[in-house]
Amino acid sequence: MVLLSNYLQSTWPKVILAGGVAFIGYAIYFDRKRRLDPCYKQKIRQNRKRKQEALNSNVFSADFPDPKNPLESEEFFLKSITLGEELLQAGNIGQGIFHLSNAVVTCRQSTELMTIFRQSIPAEHYLLLSKSIPAARERQKAALERQGYGQSSVRIEEVKSEPTSDAAEKKFFMLDDEDLE
């Protein structure tokens, strides 16, 4: 009986070791077979491209509202702010900045909103946000032209603020809708 228990104690580690080696060999064999497939890199590129297109079409889509309709503009603004803050908190910085920049572009008091963001979000996020504003303006301009509002009714112009201190003069952007007046 003692011989049998000694035999089983020394056999189990060997069986477990052999099973582990067989599993690792099996994994290496199929990984090598997969990587040597001539279409492997092409399939990887197609999958990445498909995922990126899906991400861009779903998350980065922004249909800007009619600037003449304050209710639509306010709804879009609130939705963009909420979604942007949630994405930033979840760690999706690029997507969060995208939505926050859309909100800034839509906001009629964008300078005040940027001041609030300067105080409420981390400095690196604020820097990304301020750098993404021109691209958001271009997206807004293209979306408004696609929707038929054109350049005549909505104008995006650059406005220089008065310097408040010895710091250099800052540039701010403002949406000016002549038809609202």
Short mmCIF file of N, CA and C in Angstrom, two decimals:
data_model
loop_
_atom_site.label_atom_id
_atom_site.label_comp_id
_atom_site.label_asym_id
_atom_site.label_seq_id
_atom_site.Cartn_x
_atom_site.Cartn_y
_atom_site.Cartn_z
N MET A 1 0.81 -1.18 0.00
CA MET A 1 0.00 0.00 0.00
C MET A 1 0.86 1.26 0.00
N VAL A 2 1.94 1.25 0.74
CA VAL A 2 2.84 2.39 0.80
C VAL A 2 3.50 2.58 -0.57
N LEU A 3 3.84 1.49 -1.22
CA LEU A 3 4.46 1.59 -2.54
C LEU A 3 3.50 2.20 -3.56
N LEU A 4 2.21 1.83 -3.47
CA LEU A 4 1.22 2.35 -4.40
C LEU A 4 1.03 3.86 -4.21
N SER A 5 0.95 4.34 -2.97
CA SER A 5 0.77 5.77 -2.72
C SER A 5 2.00 6.56 -3.16
N ASN A 6 3.20 6.04 -2.96
CA ASN A 6 4.42 6.71 -3.43
C ASN A 6 4.45 6.77 -4.95
N TYR A 7 3.98 5.69 -5.58
CA TYR A 7 3.96 5.63 -7.04
C TYR A 7 2.98 6.67 -7.59
N LEU A 8 1.77 6.81 -6.98
CA LEU A 8 0.77 7.78 -7.43
C LEU A 8 1.23 9.21 -7.19
N GLN A 9 1.90 9.46 -6.08
CA GLN A 9 2.38 10.81 -5.78
C GLN A 9 3.43 11.24 -6.78
N SER A 10 4.27 10.35 -7.23
CA SER A 10 5.30 10.74 -8.18
C SER A 10 4.78 10.72 -9.62
N THR A 11 3.65 10.09 -9.90
CA THR A 11 3.10 10.00 -11.25
C THR A 11 2.27 11.23 -11.61
N TRP A 12 1.46 11.74 -10.68
CA TRP A 12 0.58 12.87 -10.98
C TRP A 12 1.33 14.11 -11.46
N PRO A 13 2.39 14.52 -10.84
CA PRO A 13 3.11 15.69 -11.37
C PRO A 13 3.61 15.46 -12.79
N LYS A 14 4.02 14.22 -13.08
CA LYS A 14 4.50 13.93 -14.44
C LYS A 14 3.36 14.00 -15.45
N VAL A 15 2.20 13.51 -15.07
CA VAL A 15 1.04 13.55 -15.97
C VAL A 15 0.61 15.00 -16.21
N ILE A 16 0.57 15.78 -15.15
CA ILE A 16 0.19 17.20 -15.29
C ILE A 16 1.21 17.93 -16.14
N LEU A 17 2.48 17.68 -15.94
CA LEU A 17 3.53 18.31 -16.73
C LEU A 17 3.40 17.91 -18.20
N ALA A 18 3.16 16.64 -18.47
CA ALA A 18 3.02 16.18 -19.85
C ALA A 18 1.80 16.82 -20.51
N GLY A 19 0.70 16.95 -19.78
CA GLY A 19 -0.50 17.59 -20.32
C GLY A 19 -0.25 19.06 -20.63
N GLY A 20 0.46 19.75 -19.75
CA GLY A 20 0.78 21.16 -19.97
C GLY A 20 1.67 21.35 -21.18
N VAL A 21 2.68 20.49 -21.33
CA VAL A 21 3.58 20.57 -22.48
C VAL A 21 2.81 20.29 -23.77
N ALA A 22 1.91 19.31 -23.74
CA ALA A 22 1.12 18.99 -24.93
C ALA A 22 0.22 20.16 -25.31
N PHE A 23 -0.40 20.81 -24.32
CA PHE A 23 -1.27 21.95 -24.60
C PHE A 23 -0.48 23.11 -25.20
N ILE A 24 0.67 23.41 -24.64
CA ILE A 24 1.50 24.51 -25.16
C ILE A 24 1.97 24.18 -26.57
N GLY A 25 2.37 22.94 -26.81
CA GLY A 25 2.77 22.53 -28.16
C GLY A 25 1.63 22.67 -29.15
N TYR A 26 0.44 22.28 -28.74
CA TYR A 26 -0.75 22.40 -29.57
C TYR A 26 -1.01 23.87 -29.91
N ALA A 27 -0.91 24.76 -28.93
CA ALA A 27 -1.13 26.19 -29.15
C ALA A 27 -0.07 26.76 -30.08
N ILE A 28 1.18 26.39 -29.90
CA ILE A 28 2.26 26.89 -30.76
C ILE A 28 2.06 26.41 -32.19
N TYR A 29 1.67 25.14 -32.35
CA TYR A 29 1.46 24.58 -33.68
C TYR A 29 0.38 25.36 -34.44
N PHE A 30 -0.76 25.60 -33.82
CA PHE A 30 -1.83 26.30 -34.51
C PHE A 30 -1.54 27.78 -34.69
N ASP A 31 -0.81 28.38 -33.77
CA ASP A 31 -0.42 29.78 -33.94
C ASP A 31 0.51 29.92 -35.14
N ARG A 32 1.45 28.99 -35.26
CA ARG A 32 2.38 29.02 -36.40
C ARG A 32 1.63 28.78 -37.71
N LYS A 33 0.71 27.82 -37.68
CA LYS A 33 -0.09 27.52 -38.87
C LYS A 33 -0.91 28.75 -39.28
N ARG A 34 -1.47 29.44 -38.31
CA ARG A 34 -2.27 30.64 -38.59
C ARG A 34 -1.41 31.76 -39.16
N ARG A 35 -0.23 31.95 -38.58
CA ARG A 35 0.63 33.04 -39.03
C ARG A 35 1.26 32.78 -40.40
N LEU A 36 1.44 31.54 -40.75
CA LEU A 36 2.02 31.22 -42.05
C LEU A 36 0.97 31.25 -43.16
N ASP A 37 -0.29 31.43 -42.80
CA ASP A 37 -1.35 31.53 -43.80
C ASP A 37 -1.10 32.80 -44.63
N PRO A 38 -1.07 32.70 -45.96
CA PRO A 38 -0.78 33.87 -46.79
C PRO A 38 -1.83 34.97 -46.66
N CYS A 39 -3.02 34.65 -46.27
CA CYS A 39 -4.08 35.66 -46.15
C CYS A 39 -4.20 36.22 -44.73
N TYR A 40 -3.34 35.80 -43.82
CA TYR A 40 -3.45 36.19 -42.41
C TYR A 40 -3.37 37.71 -42.24
N LYS A 41 -2.33 38.33 -42.81
CA LYS A 41 -2.16 39.78 -42.63
C LYS A 41 -3.30 40.54 -43.30
N GLN A 42 -3.75 40.05 -44.43
CA GLN A 42 -4.86 40.70 -45.12
C GLN A 42 -6.14 40.63 -44.28
N LYS A 43 -6.38 39.48 -43.66
CA LYS A 43 -7.56 39.33 -42.80
C LYS A 43 -7.48 40.25 -41.59
N ILE A 44 -6.28 40.36 -41.01
CA ILE A 44 -6.10 41.25 -39.86
C ILE A 44 -6.38 42.70 -40.27
N ARG A 45 -5.83 43.13 -41.41
CA ARG A 45 -6.06 44.50 -41.87
C ARG A 45 -7.54 44.76 -42.14
N GLN A 46 -8.22 43.79 -42.76
CA GLN A 46 -9.64 43.95 -43.05
C GLN A 46 -10.45 44.07 -41.76
N ASN A 47 -10.12 43.23 -40.77
CA ASN A 47 -10.83 43.30 -39.49
C ASN A 47 -10.61 44.63 -38.80
N ARG A 48 -9.37 45.12 -38.81
CA ARG A 48 -9.07 46.42 -38.18
C ARG A 48 -9.80 47.54 -38.90
N LYS A 49 -9.79 47.49 -40.24
CA LYS A 49 -10.45 48.52 -41.03
C LYS A 49 -11.96 48.52 -40.77
N ARG A 50 -12.56 47.32 -40.70
CA ARG A 50 -13.98 47.20 -40.43
C ARG A 50 -14.33 47.76 -39.05
N LYS A 51 -13.50 47.43 -38.06
CA LYS A 51 -13.74 47.94 -36.70
C LYS A 51 -13.61 49.46 -36.66
N GLN A 52 -12.60 50.00 -37.34
CA GLN A 52 -12.39 51.45 -37.35
C GLN A 52 -13.54 52.17 -38.04
N GLU A 53 -14.01 51.62 -39.17
CA GLU A 53 -15.13 52.23 -39.88
C GLU A 53 -16.39 52.20 -39.03
N ALA A 54 -16.62 51.09 -38.34
CA ALA A 54 -17.79 50.99 -37.47
C ALA A 54 -17.70 52.00 -36.33
N LEU A 55 -16.51 52.14 -35.77
CA LEU A 55 -16.30 53.10 -34.68
C LEU A 55 -16.53 54.52 -35.17
N ASN A 56 -15.96 54.86 -36.33
CA ASN A 56 -16.11 56.20 -36.87
C ASN A 56 -17.55 56.51 -37.25
N SER A 57 -18.25 55.55 -37.80
CA SER A 57 -19.62 55.82 -38.22
C SER A 57 -20.57 55.93 -37.04
N ASN A 58 -20.33 55.17 -35.97
CA ASN A 58 -21.26 55.19 -34.83
C ASN A 58 -20.93 56.28 -33.83
N VAL A 59 -19.72 56.28 -33.31
CA VAL A 59 -19.36 57.17 -32.22
C VAL A 59 -19.01 58.56 -32.71
N PHE A 60 -18.35 58.65 -33.84
CA PHE A 60 -17.88 59.94 -34.31
C PHE A 60 -18.84 60.59 -35.30
N SER A 61 -20.08 60.16 -35.31
CA SER A 61 -21.02 60.80 -36.21
C SER A 61 -21.67 61.95 -35.47
N ALA A 62 -21.76 63.05 -36.13
CA ALA A 62 -22.38 64.21 -35.51
C ALA A 62 -23.22 64.92 -36.56
N ASP A 63 -24.52 64.86 -36.41
CA ASP A 63 -25.41 65.60 -37.27
C ASP A 63 -25.76 66.87 -36.52
N PHE A 64 -25.13 67.95 -36.94
CA PHE A 64 -25.33 69.21 -36.25
C PHE A 64 -26.76 69.68 -36.47
N PRO A 65 -27.35 70.30 -35.47
CA PRO A 65 -28.75 70.73 -35.57
C PRO A 65 -28.90 71.99 -36.41
N ASP A 66 -30.13 72.28 -36.74
CA ASP A 66 -30.47 73.51 -37.44
C ASP A 66 -30.16 74.69 -36.51
N PRO A 67 -29.26 75.58 -36.91
CA PRO A 67 -28.90 76.69 -36.01
C PRO A 67 -30.05 77.66 -35.77
N LYS A 68 -31.09 77.61 -36.59
CA LYS A 68 -32.23 78.49 -36.41
C LYS A 68 -33.22 77.95 -35.38
N ASN A 69 -33.05 76.69 -35.00
CA ASN A 69 -33.95 76.05 -34.04
C ASN A 69 -33.24 75.93 -32.69
N PRO A 70 -33.58 76.80 -31.74
CA PRO A 70 -32.88 76.77 -30.45
C PRO A 70 -33.12 75.49 -29.66
N LEU A 71 -34.28 74.86 -29.81
CA LEU A 71 -34.55 73.63 -29.08
C LEU A 71 -33.65 72.49 -29.56
N GLU A 72 -33.51 72.36 -30.87
CA GLU A 72 -32.62 71.34 -31.42
C GLU A 72 -31.18 71.60 -31.01
N SER A 73 -30.77 72.86 -31.08
CA SER A 73 -29.40 73.21 -30.70
C SER A 73 -29.14 72.89 -29.23
N GLU A 74 -30.09 73.22 -28.38
CA GLU A 74 -29.92 72.96 -26.95
C GLU A 74 -29.88 71.46 -26.67
N GLU A 75 -30.74 70.70 -27.33
CA GLU A 75 -30.76 69.25 -27.15
C GLU A 75 -29.44 68.63 -27.61
N PHE A 76 -28.94 69.07 -28.76
CA PHE A 76 -27.67 68.56 -29.27
C PHE A 76 -26.53 68.93 -28.32
N PHE A 77 -26.54 70.16 -27.83
CA PHE A 77 -25.52 70.63 -26.91
C PHE A 77 -25.49 69.78 -25.64
N LEU A 78 -26.65 69.59 -25.03
CA LEU A 78 -26.73 68.81 -23.78
C LEU A 78 -26.33 67.35 -24.01
N LYS A 79 -26.76 66.79 -25.13
CA LYS A 79 -26.40 65.40 -25.45
C LYS A 79 -24.89 65.28 -25.65
N SER A 80 -24.30 66.23 -26.35
CA SER A 80 -22.86 66.20 -26.60
C SER A 80 -22.06 66.36 -25.31
N ILE A 81 -22.48 67.28 -24.45
CA ILE A 81 -21.80 67.49 -23.17
C ILE A 81 -21.88 66.23 -22.32
N THR A 82 -23.07 65.67 -22.20
CA THR A 82 -23.27 64.47 -21.37
C THR A 82 -22.45 63.30 -21.89
N LEU A 83 -22.54 63.06 -23.19
CA LEU A 83 -21.81 61.94 -23.78
C LEU A 83 -20.30 62.16 -23.67
N GLY A 84 -19.85 63.38 -23.91
CA GLY A 84 -18.42 63.68 -23.80
C GLY A 84 -17.89 63.46 -22.40
N GLU A 85 -18.63 63.92 -21.39
CA GLU A 85 -18.19 63.73 -20.01
C GLU A 85 -18.18 62.26 -19.62
N GLU A 86 -19.21 61.52 -20.04
CA GLU A 86 -19.26 60.09 -19.73
C GLU A 86 -18.09 59.34 -20.37
N LEU A 87 -17.79 59.69 -21.62
CA LEU A 87 -16.69 59.02 -22.31
C LEU A 87 -15.35 59.36 -21.67
N LEU A 88 -15.17 60.60 -21.26
CA LEU A 88 -13.93 60.98 -20.57
C LEU A 88 -13.78 60.21 -19.26
N GLN A 89 -14.86 60.09 -18.52
CA GLN A 89 -14.81 59.35 -17.26
C GLN A 89 -14.54 57.87 -17.48
N ALA A 90 -15.02 57.34 -18.61
CA ALA A 90 -14.80 55.92 -18.92
C ALA A 90 -13.40 55.67 -19.49
N GLY A 91 -12.66 56.74 -19.78
CA GLY A 91 -11.31 56.59 -20.30
C GLY A 91 -11.21 56.68 -21.81
N ASN A 92 -12.32 56.91 -22.49
CA ASN A 92 -12.30 57.08 -23.95
C ASN A 92 -12.07 58.55 -24.26
N ILE A 93 -10.83 58.96 -24.16
CA ILE A 93 -10.50 60.38 -24.24
C ILE A 93 -10.77 60.95 -25.63
N GLY A 94 -10.37 60.25 -26.67
CA GLY A 94 -10.56 60.75 -28.03
C GLY A 94 -12.03 60.97 -28.36
N GLN A 95 -12.86 60.01 -28.02
CA GLN A 95 -14.28 60.13 -28.28
C GLN A 95 -14.92 61.21 -27.41
N GLY A 96 -14.48 61.29 -26.17
CA GLY A 96 -15.01 62.32 -25.28
C GLY A 96 -14.68 63.72 -25.76
N ILE A 97 -13.44 63.91 -26.19
CA ILE A 97 -13.01 65.22 -26.71
C ILE A 97 -13.79 65.56 -27.97
N PHE A 98 -14.04 64.55 -28.81
CA PHE A 98 -14.82 64.76 -30.04
C PHE A 98 -16.19 65.35 -29.70
N HIS A 99 -16.89 64.76 -28.75
CA HIS A 99 -18.23 65.22 -28.41
C HIS A 99 -18.20 66.56 -27.68
N LEU A 100 -17.21 66.76 -26.82
CA LEU A 100 -17.10 68.06 -26.14
C LEU A 100 -16.80 69.17 -27.14
N SER A 101 -15.96 68.89 -28.14
CA SER A 101 -15.66 69.93 -29.14
C SER A 101 -16.90 70.25 -29.96
N ASN A 102 -17.74 69.24 -30.24
CA ASN A 102 -19.01 69.51 -30.93
C ASN A 102 -19.90 70.40 -30.08
N ALA A 103 -19.90 70.17 -28.77
CA ALA A 103 -20.71 70.99 -27.87
C ALA A 103 -20.19 72.43 -27.85
N VAL A 104 -18.88 72.59 -27.82
CA VAL A 104 -18.30 73.94 -27.80
C VAL A 104 -18.66 74.68 -29.08
N VAL A 105 -18.60 74.00 -30.21
CA VAL A 105 -18.90 74.62 -31.49
C VAL A 105 -20.38 75.02 -31.55
N THR A 106 -21.24 74.23 -30.95
CA THR A 106 -22.68 74.51 -30.98
C THR A 106 -23.07 75.60 -29.99
N CYS A 107 -22.33 75.73 -28.92
CA CYS A 107 -22.67 76.67 -27.85
C CYS A 107 -22.53 78.12 -28.31
N ARG A 108 -23.48 78.94 -27.94
CA ARG A 108 -23.43 80.36 -28.30
C ARG A 108 -22.45 81.14 -27.42
N GLN A 109 -22.18 80.66 -26.21
CA GLN A 109 -21.20 81.28 -25.32
C GLN A 109 -20.00 80.35 -25.20
N SER A 110 -19.33 80.13 -26.32
CA SER A 110 -18.23 79.16 -26.33
C SER A 110 -17.05 79.60 -25.48
N THR A 111 -16.81 80.90 -25.37
CA THR A 111 -15.67 81.35 -24.56
C THR A 111 -15.91 81.04 -23.08
N GLU A 112 -17.14 81.25 -22.61
CA GLU A 112 -17.45 80.93 -21.22
C GLU A 112 -17.38 79.43 -20.98
N LEU A 113 -17.84 78.65 -21.95
CA LEU A 113 -17.80 77.20 -21.83
C LEU A 113 -16.35 76.71 -21.76
N MET A 114 -15.49 77.28 -22.59
CA MET A 114 -14.07 76.89 -22.55
C MET A 114 -13.44 77.27 -21.22
N THR A 115 -13.86 78.39 -20.64
CA THR A 115 -13.36 78.77 -19.31
C THR A 115 -13.79 77.75 -18.26
N ILE A 116 -15.02 77.30 -18.36
CA ILE A 116 -15.50 76.27 -17.43
C ILE A 116 -14.71 74.98 -17.61
N PHE A 117 -14.48 74.59 -18.86
CA PHE A 117 -13.71 73.37 -19.12
C PHE A 117 -12.28 73.51 -18.61
N ARG A 118 -11.70 74.69 -18.73
CA ARG A 118 -10.33 74.90 -18.26
C ARG A 118 -10.23 74.59 -16.77
N GLN A 119 -11.29 74.91 -16.03
CA GLN A 119 -11.29 74.69 -14.59
C GLN A 119 -11.74 73.29 -14.19
N SER A 120 -12.51 72.63 -15.04
CA SER A 120 -13.14 71.38 -14.61
C SER A 120 -12.53 70.10 -15.18
N ILE A 121 -11.79 70.18 -16.28
CA ILE A 121 -11.19 68.95 -16.82
C ILE A 121 -9.67 69.05 -16.68
N PRO A 122 -8.98 67.92 -16.69
CA PRO A 122 -7.51 67.95 -16.58
C PRO A 122 -6.87 68.77 -17.70
N ALA A 123 -5.71 69.30 -17.42
CA ALA A 123 -5.02 70.19 -18.36
C ALA A 123 -4.75 69.52 -19.70
N GLU A 124 -4.34 68.25 -19.68
CA GLU A 124 -4.04 67.57 -20.95
C GLU A 124 -5.31 67.37 -21.77
N HIS A 125 -6.45 67.16 -21.11
CA HIS A 125 -7.72 67.03 -21.84
C HIS A 125 -8.14 68.39 -22.40
N TYR A 126 -7.92 69.44 -21.62
CA TYR A 126 -8.26 70.78 -22.09
C TYR A 126 -7.42 71.15 -23.31
N LEU A 127 -6.15 70.78 -23.29
CA LEU A 127 -5.28 71.06 -24.43
C LEU A 127 -5.78 70.32 -25.67
N LEU A 128 -6.13 69.05 -25.51
CA LEU A 128 -6.69 68.29 -26.63
C LEU A 128 -7.99 68.91 -27.13
N LEU A 129 -8.82 69.35 -26.20
CA LEU A 129 -10.09 69.97 -26.58
C LEU A 129 -9.85 71.26 -27.37
N SER A 130 -8.94 72.09 -26.89
CA SER A 130 -8.69 73.35 -27.60
C SER A 130 -8.08 73.11 -28.98
N LYS A 131 -7.31 72.04 -29.12
CA LYS A 131 -6.74 71.72 -30.43
C LYS A 131 -7.77 71.12 -31.38
N SER A 132 -8.83 70.53 -30.83
CA SER A 132 -9.83 69.88 -31.68
C SER A 132 -10.95 70.83 -32.12
N ILE A 133 -10.98 72.03 -31.60
CA ILE A 133 -12.04 72.98 -31.95
C ILE A 133 -12.03 73.33 -33.45
N PRO A 134 -10.88 73.64 -34.07
CA PRO A 134 -10.92 73.96 -35.51
C PRO A 134 -11.47 72.81 -36.36
N ALA A 135 -11.13 71.58 -36.02
CA ALA A 135 -11.66 70.44 -36.77
C ALA A 135 -13.17 70.33 -36.57
N ALA A 136 -13.63 70.61 -35.36
CA ALA A 136 -15.07 70.57 -35.09
C ALA A 136 -15.78 71.67 -35.87
N ARG A 137 -15.15 72.82 -35.99
CA ARG A 137 -15.74 73.91 -36.78
C ARG A 137 -15.88 73.49 -38.25
N GLU A 138 -14.86 72.81 -38.76
CA GLU A 138 -14.92 72.33 -40.14
C GLU A 138 -16.02 71.28 -40.30
N ARG A 139 -16.16 70.38 -39.34
CA ARG A 139 -17.23 69.38 -39.39
C ARG A 139 -18.59 70.06 -39.36
N GLN A 140 -18.72 71.07 -38.51
CA GLN A 140 -19.98 71.79 -38.41
C GLN A 140 -20.29 72.51 -39.72
N LYS A 141 -19.30 73.16 -40.27
CA LYS A 141 -19.47 73.89 -41.52
C LYS A 141 -19.89 72.94 -42.64
N ALA A 142 -19.22 71.79 -42.74
CA ALA A 142 -19.56 70.81 -43.78
C ALA A 142 -20.96 70.24 -43.55
N ALA A 143 -21.31 69.97 -42.30
CA ALA A 143 -22.63 69.42 -42.00
C ALA A 143 -23.73 70.43 -42.33
N LEU A 144 -23.51 71.69 -42.01
CA LEU A 144 -24.51 72.71 -42.30
C LEU A 144 -24.66 72.92 -43.80
N GLU A 145 -23.56 72.84 -44.54
CA GLU A 145 -23.65 72.96 -46.00
C GLU A 145 -24.38 71.76 -46.59
N ARG A 146 -24.12 70.56 -46.04
CA ARG A 146 -24.81 69.35 -46.51
C ARG A 146 -26.31 69.45 -46.24
N GLN A 147 -26.66 70.04 -45.11
CA GLN A 147 -28.07 70.13 -44.72
C GLN A 147 -28.78 71.28 -45.42
N GLY A 148 -28.05 72.07 -46.19
CA GLY A 148 -28.67 73.12 -46.98
C GLY A 148 -28.73 74.47 -46.32
N TYR A 149 -27.98 74.68 -45.26
CA TYR A 149 -28.00 75.98 -44.60
C TYR A 149 -27.00 76.92 -45.23
N GLY A 150 -25.98 76.37 -45.85
CA GLY A 150 -25.03 77.15 -46.63
C GLY A 150 -24.31 78.23 -45.87
N GLN A 151 -23.50 78.97 -46.60
CA GLN A 151 -22.67 80.02 -46.03
C GLN A 151 -23.47 81.30 -45.79
N SER A 152 -24.59 81.48 -46.50
CA SER A 152 -25.28 82.75 -46.39
C SER A 152 -25.99 82.94 -45.05
N SER A 153 -26.56 81.85 -44.51
CA SER A 153 -27.32 82.02 -43.27
C SER A 153 -26.49 81.82 -42.02
N VAL A 154 -25.45 81.01 -42.09
CA VAL A 154 -24.64 80.74 -40.91
C VAL A 154 -23.20 81.08 -41.23
N ARG A 155 -22.61 81.86 -40.39
CA ARG A 155 -21.23 82.26 -40.61
C ARG A 155 -20.42 81.92 -39.37
N ILE A 156 -19.28 81.30 -39.56
CA ILE A 156 -18.38 81.02 -38.45
C ILE A 156 -17.23 82.00 -38.58
N GLU A 157 -17.04 82.79 -37.57
CA GLU A 157 -15.99 83.79 -37.66
C GLU A 157 -15.10 83.75 -36.43
N GLU A 158 -13.91 84.26 -36.61
CA GLU A 158 -12.94 84.31 -35.52
C GLU A 158 -13.07 85.66 -34.85
N VAL A 159 -13.15 85.64 -33.53
CA VAL A 159 -13.31 86.86 -32.76
C VAL A 159 -12.14 86.95 -31.79
N LYS A 160 -11.51 88.12 -31.72
CA LYS A 160 -10.40 88.32 -30.79
C LYS A 160 -10.96 89.00 -29.54
N SER A 161 -10.58 88.44 -28.40
CA SER A 161 -11.04 89.04 -27.15
C SER A 161 -10.03 90.09 -26.71
N GLU A 162 -10.51 90.97 -25.88
CA GLU A 162 -9.62 91.98 -25.31
C GLU A 162 -8.72 91.31 -24.29
N PRO A 163 -7.42 91.58 -24.32
CA PRO A 163 -6.54 90.97 -23.33
C PRO A 163 -6.87 91.48 -21.94
N THR A 164 -6.97 90.55 -20.99
CA THR A 164 -7.33 90.93 -19.63
C THR A 164 -6.10 91.12 -18.75
N SER A 165 -4.96 90.66 -19.20
CA SER A 165 -3.75 90.81 -18.40
C SER A 165 -2.59 91.05 -19.34
N ASP A 166 -1.39 90.89 -18.83
CA ASP A 166 -0.21 91.07 -19.66
C ASP A 166 0.01 89.91 -20.62
N ALA A 167 -0.83 88.89 -20.52
CA ALA A 167 -0.68 87.73 -21.39
C ALA A 167 -0.99 88.13 -22.83
N ALA A 168 -0.55 87.31 -23.72
CA ALA A 168 -0.78 87.58 -25.14
C ALA A 168 -2.27 87.53 -25.45
N GLU A 169 -2.64 88.19 -26.52
CA GLU A 169 -4.03 88.24 -26.92
C GLU A 169 -4.51 86.85 -27.32
N LYS A 170 -5.69 86.49 -26.83
CA LYS A 170 -6.21 85.15 -27.09
C LYS A 170 -7.25 85.23 -28.21
N LYS A 171 -7.37 84.14 -28.96
CA LYS A 171 -8.36 84.07 -30.02
C LYS A 171 -9.49 83.15 -29.59
N PHE A 172 -10.70 83.57 -29.83
CA PHE A 172 -11.86 82.77 -29.53
C PHE A 172 -12.71 82.69 -30.78
N PHE A 173 -13.51 81.65 -30.89
CA PHE A 173 -14.39 81.47 -32.03
C PHE A 173 -15.83 81.61 -31.57
N MET A 174 -16.65 82.11 -32.48
CA MET A 174 -18.04 82.33 -32.13
C MET A 174 -18.89 82.02 -33.35
N LEU A 175 -20.03 81.40 -33.13
CA LEU A 175 -20.98 81.13 -34.19
C LEU A 175 -21.91 82.33 -34.29
N ASP A 176 -22.01 82.91 -35.46
CA ASP A 176 -22.83 84.08 -35.66
C ASP A 176 -23.92 83.72 -36.65
N ASP A 177 -25.16 83.73 -36.23
CA ASP A 177 -26.27 83.42 -37.10
C ASP A 177 -27.05 84.70 -37.35
N GLU A 178 -26.93 85.24 -38.56
CA GLU A 178 -27.56 86.52 -38.87
C GLU A 178 -29.07 86.42 -38.92
N ASP A 179 -29.60 85.24 -39.28
CA ASP A 179 -31.05 85.10 -39.43
C ASP A 179 -31.79 85.03 -38.10
N LEU A 180 -31.09 84.80 -37.01
CA LEU A 180 -31.76 84.74 -35.72
C LEU A 180 -32.18 86.11 -35.23
N GLU A 181 -31.52 87.13 -35.69
CA GLU A 181 -31.79 88.48 -35.21
C GLU A 181 -32.96 89.12 -35.92
#
